[in-house]
C-alpha atoms as a printed R data frame, in Angstrom:
    type eleno elety resid chain resno      x      y       z
1   ATOM     1    CA   MET     A     1 51.154 80.661  13.610
2   ATOM     2    CA   SER     A     2 47.422 80.365  13.493
3   ATOM     3    CA   GLY     A     3 47.353 81.739   9.952
4   ATOM     4    CA   THR     A     4 49.932 79.212   8.846
5   ATOM     5    CA   LYS     A     5 47.896 76.368  10.279
6   ATOM     6    CA   LYS     A     6 44.760 77.540   8.536
7   ATOM     7    CA   SER     A     7 46.488 77.774   5.207
8   ATOM     8    CA   GLY     A     8 47.937 74.262   5.691
9   ATOM     9    CA   GLY     A     9 44.456 72.934   6.487
10  ATOM    10    CA   ALA     A    10 43.068 74.559   3.380
11  ATOM    11    CA   LYS     A    11 45.899 73.056   1.370
12  ATOM    12    CA   SER     A    12 45.243 69.538   2.708
13  ATOM    13    CA   GLY     A    13 41.532 69.981   2.174
14  ATOM    14    CA   ALA     A    14 42.086 70.996  -1.402
15  ATOM    15    CA   LYS     A    15 44.424 68.046  -1.883
16  ATOM    16    CA   SER     A    16 42.001 65.515  -0.449
17  ATOM    17    CA   GLY     A    17 39.100 67.067  -2.274
18  ATOM    18    CA   GLY     A    18 40.990 66.881  -5.539
19  ATOM    19    CA   LYS     A    19 41.795 63.202  -5.006
20  ATOM    20    CA   SER     A    20 38.252 62.280  -4.092
21  ATOM    21    CA   GLY     A    21 36.908 64.252  -7.015
22  ATOM    22    CA   ALA     A    22 39.331 62.591  -9.397
23  ATOM    23    CA   LYS     A    23 38.439 59.175  -7.974
24  ATOM    24    CA   ALA     A    24 34.743 59.840  -8.364
25  ATOM    25    CA   ALA     A    25 35.238 61.018 -11.915
26  ATOM    26    CA   GLY     A    26 37.435 58.040 -12.730
27  ATOM    27    CA   GLY     A    27 34.855 55.620 -11.311
28  ATOM    28    CA   ARG     A    28 32.306 56.668 -13.913
29  ATOM    29    CA   GLY     A    29 34.686 56.309 -16.844
30  ATOM    30    CA   ALA     A    30 35.423 58.595 -19.722
31  ATOM    31    CA   GLN     A    31 31.838 58.659 -20.995
32  ATOM    32    CA   GLY     A    32 30.347 59.456 -17.574
33  ATOM    33    CA   ALA     A    33 28.432 56.130 -17.402
34  ATOM    34    CA   PRO     A    34 28.454 54.267 -14.052
35  ATOM    35    CA   PRO     A    35 30.418 50.980 -13.938
36  ATOM    36    CA   PRO     A    36 28.398 47.732 -13.994
37  ATOM    37    CA   GLY     A    37 27.154 46.683 -10.597
38  ATOM    38    CA   ARG     A    38 27.722 43.382  -8.840
39  ATOM    39    CA   GLU     A    39 24.373 41.921  -9.890
40  ATOM    40    CA   GLU     A    40 24.924 42.841 -13.555
41  ATOM    41    CA   ARG     A    41 28.365 41.238 -13.566
42  ATOM    42    CA   ARG     A    42 27.032 38.126 -11.829
43  ATOM    43    CA   ALA     A    43 24.122 37.813 -14.293
44  ATOM    44    CA   ALA     A    44 26.495 38.133 -17.236
45  ATOM    45    CA   ARG     A    45 28.794 35.510 -15.729
46  ATOM    46    CA   MET     A    46 25.921 33.071 -15.122
47  ATOM    47    CA   GLN     A    47 24.704 33.574 -18.691
48  ATOM    48    CA   GLU     A    48 28.135 32.587 -20.007
49  ATOM    49    CA   THR     A    49 28.574 29.556 -17.749
50  ATOM    50    CA   GLY     A    50 25.040 28.161 -17.819
51  ATOM    51    CA   GLY     A    51 23.859 29.162 -14.348
52  ATOM    52    CA   VAL     A    52 27.061 28.648 -12.362
53  ATOM    53    CA   ALA     A    53 28.586 31.874 -11.053
54  ATOM    54    CA   ASP     A    54 32.123 30.467 -10.795
55  ATOM    55    CA   PRO     A    55 32.447 26.910 -12.172
56  ATOM    56    CA   LYS     A    56 36.179 26.741 -11.424
57  ATOM    57    CA   ALA     A    57 35.899 27.791  -7.790
58  ATOM    58    CA   SER     A    58 35.295 24.305  -6.376
59  ATOM    59    CA   SER     A    59 36.717 21.800  -8.833
60  ATOM    60    CA   GLY     A    60 39.524 23.606 -10.643
61  ATOM    61    CA   GLU     A    61 38.176 22.841 -14.141
62  ATOM    62    CA   MET     A    62 34.849 22.468 -15.905
63  ATOM    63    CA   THR     A    63 33.365 18.957 -16.010
64  ATOM    64    CA   ARG     A    64 32.456 17.191 -19.242
65  ATOM    65    CA   PHE     A    65 28.663 17.443 -18.815
66  ATOM    66    CA   HIS     A    66 28.829 21.073 -17.746
67  ATOM    67    CA   LYS     A    67 30.772 21.933 -20.895
68  ATOM    68    CA   ARG     A    68 28.272 19.924 -22.903
69  ATOM    69    CA   TYR     A    69 25.408 21.933 -21.446
70  ATOM    70    CA   ILE     A    70 27.037 25.220 -22.407
71  ATOM    71    CA   ASP     A    71 28.099 24.125 -25.899
72  ATOM    72    CA   GLU     A    72 25.164 21.939 -26.991
73  ATOM    73    CA   VAL     A    73 22.208 21.538 -24.636
74  ATOM    74    CA   ARG     A    74 21.494 25.219 -24.051
75  ATOM    75    CA   GLU     A    75 21.327 26.064 -27.767
76  ATOM    76    CA   LYS     A    76 19.221 22.974 -28.471
77  ATOM    77    CA   LEU     A    77 16.623 23.933 -25.854
78  ATOM    78    CA   ARG     A    78 16.566 27.544 -27.004
79  ATOM    79    CA   ALA     A    79 15.807 26.430 -30.565
80  ATOM    80    CA   GLU     A    80 13.163 23.917 -29.416
81  ATOM    81    CA   PHE     A    81 11.164 26.202 -27.098
82  ATOM    82    CA   GLY     A    82 12.003 29.592 -28.645
83  ATOM    83    CA   TYR     A    83 13.370 31.339 -25.573
84  ATOM    84    CA   THR     A    84 14.078 35.040 -26.096
85  ATOM    85    CA   ASN     A    85 16.184 35.469 -22.950
86  ATOM    86    CA   PRO     A    86 19.190 33.167 -22.374
87  ATOM    87    CA   MET     A    87 18.369 33.023 -18.656
88  ATOM    88    CA   GLN     A    88 15.022 31.373 -19.512
89  ATOM    89    CA   VAL     A    89 16.780 28.220 -20.706
90  ATOM    90    CA   PRO     A    90 16.268 25.471 -18.075
91  ATOM    91    CA   ARG     A    91 19.294 24.131 -16.243
92  ATOM    92    CA   LEU     A    92 20.070 21.671 -13.494
93  ATOM    93    CA   GLU     A    93 20.008 23.338 -10.088
94  ATOM    94    CA   LYS     A    94 20.850 20.400  -7.815
95  ATOM    95    CA   ILE     A    95 20.649 16.627  -7.448
96  ATOM    96    CA   VAL     A    96 19.485 15.105  -4.158
97  ATOM    97    CA   ILE     A    97 20.260 11.456  -3.365
98  ATOM    98    CA   ASN     A    98 18.323  9.855  -0.525
99  ATOM    99    CA   MET     A    99 18.946  6.403   0.943
100 ATOM   100    CA   GLY     A   100 16.556  4.967   3.531
101 ATOM   101    CA   VAL     A   101 17.836  2.381   6.012
102 ATOM   102    CA   GLY     A   102 14.954  0.775   7.870
103 ATOM   103    CA   GLU     A   103 17.270 -1.748   9.545
104 ATOM   104    CA   ALA     A   104 18.896  1.123  11.437
105 ATOM   105    CA   THR     A   105 16.151  0.901  14.060
106 ATOM   106    CA   GLY     A   106 17.786 -2.245  15.400
107 ATOM   107    CA   ASP     A   107 21.404 -1.744  14.339
108 ATOM   108    CA   GLN     A   108 22.943  1.683  13.765
109 ATOM   109    CA   LYS     A   109 25.982  0.063  12.118
110 ATOM   110    CA   LYS     A   110 23.789 -0.554   9.068
111 ATOM   111    CA   LEU     A   111 23.280  3.198   8.771
112 ATOM   112    CA   ASP     A   112 27.009  3.834   9.101
113 ATOM   113    CA   ALA     A   113 27.625  1.391   6.233
114 ATOM   114    CA   ALA     A   114 25.034  3.207   4.110
115 ATOM   115    CA   VAL     A   115 26.704  6.560   4.833
116 ATOM   116    CA   THR     A   116 30.057  5.133   3.737
117 ATOM   117    CA   GLU     A   117 28.616  3.748   0.495
118 ATOM   118    CA   LEU     A   118 26.753  6.962  -0.331
119 ATOM   119    CA   THR     A   119 29.947  8.933   0.284
120 ATOM   120    CA   LEU     A   120 31.727  6.800  -2.317
121 ATOM   121    CA   ILE     A   121 28.890  7.188  -4.817
122 ATOM   122    CA   ALA     A   122 28.374 10.936  -4.465
123 ATOM   123    CA   ALA     A   123 31.980 11.933  -3.635
124 ATOM   124    CA   GLN     A   124 30.525 14.053  -0.840
125 ATOM   125    CA   LYS     A   125 29.743 13.388   2.815
126 ATOM   126    CA   PRO     A   126 25.997 12.812   3.336
127 ATOM   127    CA   VAL     A   127 23.960 13.805   6.367
128 ATOM   128    CA   LYS     A   128 21.850 11.443   8.452
129 ATOM   129    CA   THR     A   129 18.082 11.889   8.332
130 ATOM   130    CA   VAL     A   130 15.975 11.346  11.450
131 ATOM   131    CA   ALA     A   131 12.375 10.269  11.978
132 ATOM   132    CA   LYS     A   132  9.960 13.178  12.320
133 ATOM   133    CA   LYS     A   133  7.497 11.228  14.463
134 ATOM   134    CA   ALA     A   134  7.338  8.006  16.417
135 ATOM   135    CA   ILE     A   135  5.749  4.890  14.860
136 ATOM   136    CA   ALA     A   136  5.300  2.114  17.402
137 ATOM   137    CA   GLY     A   137  4.523 -0.566  14.827
138 ATOM   138    CA   PHE     A   138  7.925 -0.127  13.200
139 ATOM   139    CA   LYS     A   139  9.779  0.513  16.469
140 ATOM   140    CA   ILE     A   140 10.689  4.009  15.340
141 ATOM   141    CA   ARG     A   141 11.226  6.746  17.895
142 ATOM   142    CA   LYS     A   142 11.081 10.434  17.097
143 ATOM   143    CA   GLY     A   143 14.566 11.716  16.269
144 ATOM   144    CA   LEU     A   144 15.996  8.258  15.515
145 ATOM   145    CA   PRO     A   145 18.403  8.253  12.494
146 ATOM   146    CA   ILE     A   146 16.850  6.075   9.794
147 ATOM   147    CA   GLY     A   147 18.549  7.190   6.566
148 ATOM   148    CA   CYS     A   148 20.982  9.534   4.868
149 ATOM   149    CA   LYS     A   149 20.921 12.028   2.023
150 ATOM   150    CA   VAL     A   150 23.312 14.239   0.078
151 ATOM   151    CA   THR     A   151 22.748 17.325  -2.075
152 ATOM   152    CA   LEU     A   152 25.031 17.858  -5.071
153 ATOM   153    CA   ARG     A   153 25.527 21.182  -6.820
154 ATOM   154    CA   LYS     A   154 27.761 22.689  -9.517
155 ATOM   155    CA   SER     A   155 30.667 20.513 -10.664
156 ATOM   156    CA   ARG     A   156 29.852 17.519  -8.420
157 ATOM   157    CA   MET     A   157 26.278 17.518  -9.714
158 ATOM   158    CA   TYR     A   158 27.394 17.352 -13.357
159 ATOM   159    CA   GLU     A   159 30.055 14.765 -12.553
160 ATOM   160    CA   PHE     A   160 27.491 12.488 -10.850
161 ATOM   161    CA   MET     A   161 25.084 12.938 -13.767
162 ATOM   162    CA   ASP     A   162 27.852 11.853 -16.129
163 ATOM   163    CA   ARG     A   163 28.621  8.687 -14.153
164 ATOM   164    CA   LEU     A   164 24.939  7.840 -13.741
165 ATOM   165    CA   VAL     A   165 24.146  8.035 -17.459
166 ATOM   166    CA   THR     A   166 27.319  6.583 -18.948
167 ATOM   167    CA   ILE     A   167 28.332  3.938 -16.365
168 ATOM   168    CA   ALA     A   168 25.710  3.118 -13.718
169 ATOM   169    CA   LEU     A   169 22.434  2.797 -15.665
170 ATOM   170    CA   PRO     A   170 23.910  0.529 -18.383
171 ATOM   171    CA   ARG     A   171 24.879 -1.895 -15.592
172 ATOM   172    CA   VAL     A   172 21.275 -2.328 -14.391
173 ATOM   173    CA   ARG     A   173 19.999 -5.849 -15.067
174 ATOM   174    CA   ASP     A   174 17.243 -6.062 -17.698
175 ATOM   175    CA   PHE     A   175 17.241 -2.284 -18.068
176 ATOM   176    CA   ARG     A   176 14.547 -1.049 -20.459
177 ATOM   177    CA   GLY     A   177 14.551  2.656 -19.777
178 ATOM   178    CA   ILE     A   178 13.287  5.018 -17.099
179 ATOM   179    CA   GLN     A   179  9.563  5.516 -16.677
180 ATOM   180    CA   GLY     A   180  8.750  9.198 -17.139
181 ATOM   181    CA   LYS     A   181  6.151  9.266 -14.365
182 ATOM   182    CA   GLY     A   182  8.301 10.895 -11.722
183 ATOM   183    CA   PHE     A   183  7.703 14.547 -12.662
184 ATOM   184    CA   ASP     A   184  6.041 16.682 -10.013
185 ATOM   185    CA   GLY     A   185  4.418 19.284 -12.286
186 ATOM   186    CA   ARG     A   186  6.983 21.991 -11.418
187 ATOM   187    CA   GLY     A   187  9.904 20.817 -13.557
188 ATOM   188    CA   ASN     A   188 11.485 18.377 -11.094
189 ATOM   189    CA   PHE     A   189 11.994 14.645 -11.644
190 ATOM   190    CA   ALA     A   190 12.483 11.750  -9.216
191 ATOM   191    CA   MET     A   191 13.624  8.229  -9.975
192 ATOM   192    CA   GLY     A   192 14.576  5.190  -7.928
193 ATOM   193    CA   LEU     A   193 17.364  2.634  -8.091
194 ATOM   194    CA   LYS     A   194 17.037 -0.782  -6.474
195 ATOM   195    CA   GLU     A   195 20.734 -1.551  -6.039
196 ATOM   196    CA   GLN     A   196 23.685  0.589  -5.077
197 ATOM   197    CA   ILE     A   197 26.113 -1.961  -6.535
198 ATOM   198    CA   ILE     A   198 25.572 -0.642 -10.071
199 ATOM   199    CA   PHE     A   199 28.065  2.122  -9.263
200 ATOM   200    CA   PRO     A   200 31.654  1.015  -9.870
201 ATOM   201    CA   GLU     A   201 32.825  2.789  -6.704
202 ATOM   202    CA   ILE     A   202 31.108  0.117  -4.581
203 ATOM   203    CA   ASN     A   203 33.147 -3.006  -3.896
204 ATOM   204    CA   TYR     A   204 30.693 -5.885  -4.206
205 ATOM   205    CA   ASP     A   205 32.743 -8.151  -1.912
206 ATOM   206    CA   ARG     A   206 32.387 -5.681   0.968
207 ATOM   207    CA   VAL     A   207 28.653 -5.053   0.591
208 ATOM   208    CA   GLU     A   208 26.602 -6.538   3.423
209 ATOM   209    CA   ASP     A   209 23.132 -5.479   2.249
210 ATOM   210    CA   VAL     A   210 21.786 -4.388  -1.124
211 ATOM   211    CA   ARG     A   211 20.059 -1.021  -0.737
212 ATOM   212    CA   GLY     A   212 18.128  1.199  -3.076
213 ATOM   213    CA   MET     A   213 18.101  4.961  -3.350
214 ATOM   214    CA   ASP     A   214 15.985  7.823  -4.621
215 ATOM   215    CA   ILE     A   215 17.451 10.456  -6.932
216 ATOM   216    CA   GLN     A   216 15.756 13.828  -7.422
217 ATOM   217    CA   PHE     A   217 16.720 16.161 -10.269
218 ATOM   218    CA   VAL     A   218 15.800 19.743  -9.367
219 ATOM   219    CA   THR     A   219 15.742 22.051 -12.404
220 ATOM   220    CA   THR     A   220 14.792 25.647 -13.131
221 ATOM   221    CA   ALA     A   221 12.225 24.540 -15.747
222 ATOM   222    CA   LYS     A   222  8.677 25.821 -15.362
223 ATOM   223    CA   THR     A   223  6.951 22.794 -16.913
224 ATOM   224    CA   ASP     A   224  7.510 19.046 -17.024
225 ATOM   225    CA   ALA     A   225  7.954 19.130 -20.804
226 ATOM   226    CA   GLU     A   226 10.886 21.525 -20.500
227 ATOM   227    CA   ALA     A   227 12.443 19.488 -17.696
228 ATOM   228    CA   LYS     A   228 12.104 16.257 -19.664
229 ATOM   229    CA   ALA     A   229 13.696 17.865 -22.725
230 ATOM   230    CA   LEU     A   230 16.594 19.025 -20.537
231 ATOM   231    CA   LEU     A   231 17.184 15.567 -19.058
232 ATOM   232    CA   LYS     A   232 16.835 13.907 -22.460
233 ATOM   233    CA   ALA     A   233 19.502 16.249 -23.790
234 ATOM   234    CA   PHE     A   234 21.816 14.780 -21.148
235 ATOM   235    CA   ASP     A   235 20.988 11.291 -22.555
236 ATOM   236    CA   LEU     A   236 18.890 10.186 -19.579
237 ATOM   237    CA   PRO     A   237 17.192  7.117 -21.141
238 ATOM   238    CA   PHE     A   238 13.437  7.522 -20.840
239 ATOM   239    CA   ALA     A   239 11.280  4.592 -21.894
240 ATOM   240    CA   ASN     A   240  8.316  6.812 -22.814
């Protein structure tokens, strides 16, 4: 009996060893080369889609400006600056929209209205920002909500950029272009808007107060010249 058991164990060991050996050999392929790792596959995917690992994961289909970046903007920047690696080409990383509501110190309903309007503009729920320190002259206590902000990435970022350039900015009164003084020296650009009613999502009849907002474009560019060329390729109208 004991001999039979031993032989059965040897048989199962040989069987399992053969499977594991075959699996290991199959994992390396016919040529013996290891399969591409996760980072290599992710880098190749981001190179194809312009910095977005899975553009269809959140929206279901690629937006118009994202497709434009892949088809036109990326090749234009590569020819202009002579990049040797496709991953060196600058791209939009995120867009941050910030709306300050100073009247919220006396009436928090004003902040709730601003959150509702920013939700309509960005198509994403913003978060409330609080005061970092108390300022007695402005009746601000530490931790008091005094504004809201939202961070857009991937498809929502490109979709907002599209609406800003093609619909919102042309509706600004006496618009003569954006002053190119908002670069921070590290490839990021900030601009301000005085009225939220330039966005068609806002119903003018329901607006109680006209509020402005700050918009920051965060890019992967190393210099301001590269970042400005990227934003110009998206038809952001600079005056200088």
